[in-house]
Amino acid sequence: AQRVTQPEKLLSVFKGAPVELKCNYSYSGSPELFWYVQYSRQRLQLLLRHISRESIKGFTADLNKGETSFHLKKPFAQEEDSAMYYCALSGWGDDKIIFGKGTRLHILP
Amino acid sequence: DTGVSQDPRHKITKRGQNVTFRCDPISEHNRLYWYRQTLGQGPEFLTYFQNEAQLEKSRLLSDRFSAERPKGSFSTLEIQRTEQGDSAMYLCASSPGAEDEQFFGPGTRLTVL
């Protein structure tokens, strides 16, 4: 079954502390993995995708095929990082995106 | 605003009524997607179009749901005989082509009383 699991519904982190949002997936084949973010009163937007291997807004994510994980990390949290984060996947050649339930990240001052 | 737009932004209806939502994609984006998001869940795929052709439909899209993209530009999603379980945020996204980034609209929030 194709599935994305985000075990934390809410994660509270102090400003300046490291952030790690967990994501595990189940997929038969080689998926493409994404992180989407939704800031308050804004639309859902792509944060990063594993094939680009870019660091966006200080966030990185490494695909670990052995552990079927794609955790999102940032070394020093900023208040503007407070948002809803969704891990997602799609199959190669398959455009539909399967989303996790999301993790709300709350950065404490 | 040159992003994806959706209309209306909010819709309240009584059970059993029909509703129709509209999505205008980013100009020249060939692919258009519909997702549904219920409270506490991530978006769930409903269907997508390549130009005017509907290429895939999720099993979530019951026979009460129909989507069209008649001229390959805007799309409509109609729900007939609405049920309380249809209450959700309906999201539209568009992309230039296959495997390109999908850009999301603001969504239409449907409340069925």
XYZ file of C-alpha atoms in Angstrom:
222
model
C 0.000 0.000 0.000
C 1.154 3.523 -0.736
C 1.281 5.493 2.453
C 3.024 8.446 4.099
C 3.257 8.519 7.865
C 4.006 11.597 9.923
C 3.988 10.428 13.530
C 3.815 13.864 15.154
C 0.689 16.009 14.871
C 2.355 18.874 16.725
C 5.979 19.708 17.327
C 7.014 22.620 19.542
C 10.598 23.804 19.322
C 12.360 26.784 20.831
C 13.769 29.427 18.514
C 17.371 28.602 17.681
C 16.993 24.909 18.486
C 17.297 22.177 15.828
C 14.171 20.946 14.102
C 13.428 17.460 12.813
C 10.060 16.574 11.329
C 9.725 12.843 10.844
C 8.326 11.153 7.749
C 8.179 7.478 6.819
C 6.703 6.077 3.657
C 5.496 2.835 2.177
C 5.685 2.399 -1.577
C 6.392 -0.517 -3.902
C 8.958 0.946 -6.227
C 11.043 4.107 -6.228
C 8.950 7.095 -5.249
C 9.703 10.759 -5.459
C 9.489 12.423 -2.061
C 8.408 15.972 -1.235
C 7.861 18.318 1.652
C 5.044 20.847 1.331
C 4.441 23.738 3.720
C 1.384 25.833 4.501
C 1.945 29.070 6.419
C -0.953 30.687 8.235
C -3.571 31.997 5.799
C -1.469 31.029 2.783
C -1.828 28.306 0.209
C -0.019 25.002 0.173
C 3.392 25.285 -1.483
C 6.293 23.027 -2.304
C 9.206 23.362 0.115
C 11.581 20.825 -1.383
C 11.767 17.600 -3.365
C 14.399 14.936 -2.922
C 15.594 14.875 -6.531
C 16.637 18.521 -6.425
C 18.790 18.004 -3.317
C 18.476 21.726 -2.543
C 18.365 23.453 0.820
C 15.338 25.722 0.983
C 14.988 28.265 3.810
C 17.673 26.291 5.651
C 15.700 23.038 5.490
C 17.140 19.805 4.136
C 15.777 16.303 3.780
C 17.633 13.127 2.915
C 15.937 10.123 1.420
C 16.877 6.976 3.334
C 15.657 4.047 1.249
C 16.746 1.479 3.833
C 14.612 3.048 6.533
C 12.025 4.373 4.040
C 12.296 7.777 5.651
C 12.506 11.369 4.461
C 12.898 13.449 7.600
C 12.973 17.242 7.329
C 15.700 19.012 9.259
C 16.853 22.510 10.073
C 19.753 23.264 12.407
C 18.371 26.477 13.925
C 14.637 27.130 14.067
C 13.255 30.583 13.293
C 9.890 31.984 14.349
C 8.809 32.272 10.703
C 9.151 28.497 10.362
C 5.893 28.058 12.291
C 3.563 26.358 9.818
C 1.909 23.096 8.809
C 4.297 20.691 7.081
C 3.201 17.807 4.866
C 5.413 15.006 3.676
C 4.293 13.554 0.354
C 5.221 11.125 -2.382
C 4.445 10.286 -5.967
C 5.485 7.382 -8.121
C 7.743 7.956 -11.083
C 5.506 8.691 -14.044
C 2.498 9.001 -11.742
C 1.453 12.575 -11.110
C -0.926 12.101 -8.218
C 0.596 13.075 -4.897
C -0.037 11.108 -1.711
C 0.187 13.287 1.384
C 0.761 12.510 5.022
C -1.539 13.942 7.664
C 0.838 16.774 8.421
C 2.793 18.060 11.391
C 2.171 21.474 12.868
C 5.477 23.078 13.786
C 5.279 25.713 16.498
C 8.406 27.752 17.162
C 8.502 29.082 20.683
C 10.157 32.462 21.328
C -2.446 37.536 -9.165
C -1.146 34.992 -11.665
C -1.517 31.986 -9.385
C -4.192 29.296 -9.378
C -7.565 30.757 -8.464
C -10.666 29.015 -7.143
C -14.247 30.173 -6.860
C -16.088 30.337 -4.563
C -13.778 30.393 -1.559
C -16.553 29.259 0.748
C -19.814 27.430 0.091
C -22.487 26.474 2.575
C -25.235 24.225 1.285
C -27.967 21.968 2.548
C -27.745 18.220 2.252
C -29.117 17.008 -1.048
C -28.254 20.162 -3.007
C -25.851 20.247 -5.948
C -22.749 22.429 -5.871
C -20.188 23.392 -8.497
C -16.691 24.738 -7.958
C -14.426 26.393 -10.460
C -10.650 26.340 -10.796
C -8.587 28.590 -13.054
C -5.054 27.247 -13.449
C -1.908 29.206 -14.144
C -1.896 30.209 -17.787
C -0.449 27.570 -20.117
C -0.333 24.888 -17.459
C -1.408 21.701 -19.173
C -2.081 19.640 -16.057
C -4.825 20.364 -13.556
C -5.474 18.418 -10.355
C -8.251 18.232 -7.774
C -7.644 17.210 -4.171
C -9.885 17.069 -1.128
C -8.759 17.816 2.402
C -10.793 16.995 5.487
C -10.047 18.208 9.001
C -6.855 16.744 10.424
C -5.884 15.057 7.177
C -3.546 15.839 4.336
C -4.899 16.496 0.859
C -6.252 13.419 -0.943
C -6.064 13.076 -4.708
C -9.383 13.090 -6.577
C -8.633 13.451 -10.285
C -6.417 15.137 -12.848
C -6.485 16.412 -16.402
C -3.963 16.714 -19.181
C -5.456 19.562 -21.212
C -9.136 18.546 -21.599
C -8.570 14.818 -21.067
C -9.338 13.385 -17.638
C -6.513 10.908 -17.135
C -7.170 9.425 -13.713
C -9.923 9.335 -11.118
C -9.568 8.211 -7.531
C -11.966 5.695 -6.027
C -12.859 8.594 -3.697
C -14.618 10.198 -6.650
C -18.034 8.571 -6.357
C -20.637 8.786 -9.098
C -22.004 11.920 -7.400
C -18.796 13.721 -8.326
C -17.958 14.883 -11.822
C -15.111 17.030 -13.072
C -14.648 18.662 -16.433
C -12.086 20.755 -18.224
C -13.883 21.382 -21.503
C -11.450 23.696 -23.251
C -8.289 22.648 -21.502
C -8.219 25.812 -19.422
C -10.497 26.189 -16.374
C -12.055 23.190 -14.676
C -15.253 22.588 -12.748
C -15.971 20.060 -10.029
C -19.632 19.267 -9.412
C -21.029 17.373 -6.469
C -24.589 16.161 -6.800
C -26.896 15.358 -3.880
C -24.372 16.569 -1.319
C -23.919 14.676 1.914
C -22.505 15.860 5.226
C -19.431 13.733 4.572
C -18.642 15.907 1.565
C -17.774 18.794 3.881
C -14.095 19.507 3.188
C -11.629 21.856 1.569
C -11.442 21.232 -2.165
C -8.027 22.127 -3.566
C -7.048 22.659 -7.158
C -3.476 22.595 -8.445
C -1.846 23.020 -11.827
C 1.521 22.220 -13.350
C 3.204 22.880 -16.703
C 3.489 19.176 -17.460
C 4.093 15.733 -16.067
C 6.356 15.516 -13.011
C 6.571 19.313 -12.751
C 5.888 21.183 -9.543
C 2.202 21.448 -8.724
C 1.025 24.936 -7.723
C -1.976 24.991 -5.428
C -4.925 27.329 -5.266
C -6.427 28.718 -2.061
C -9.163 26.084 -1.975
C -12.944 26.087 -1.724
C -14.289 25.248 1.716
C -17.572 23.338 1.472
C -19.885 22.980 4.447
C -22.896 20.690 4.049
C -25.571 21.247 6.680
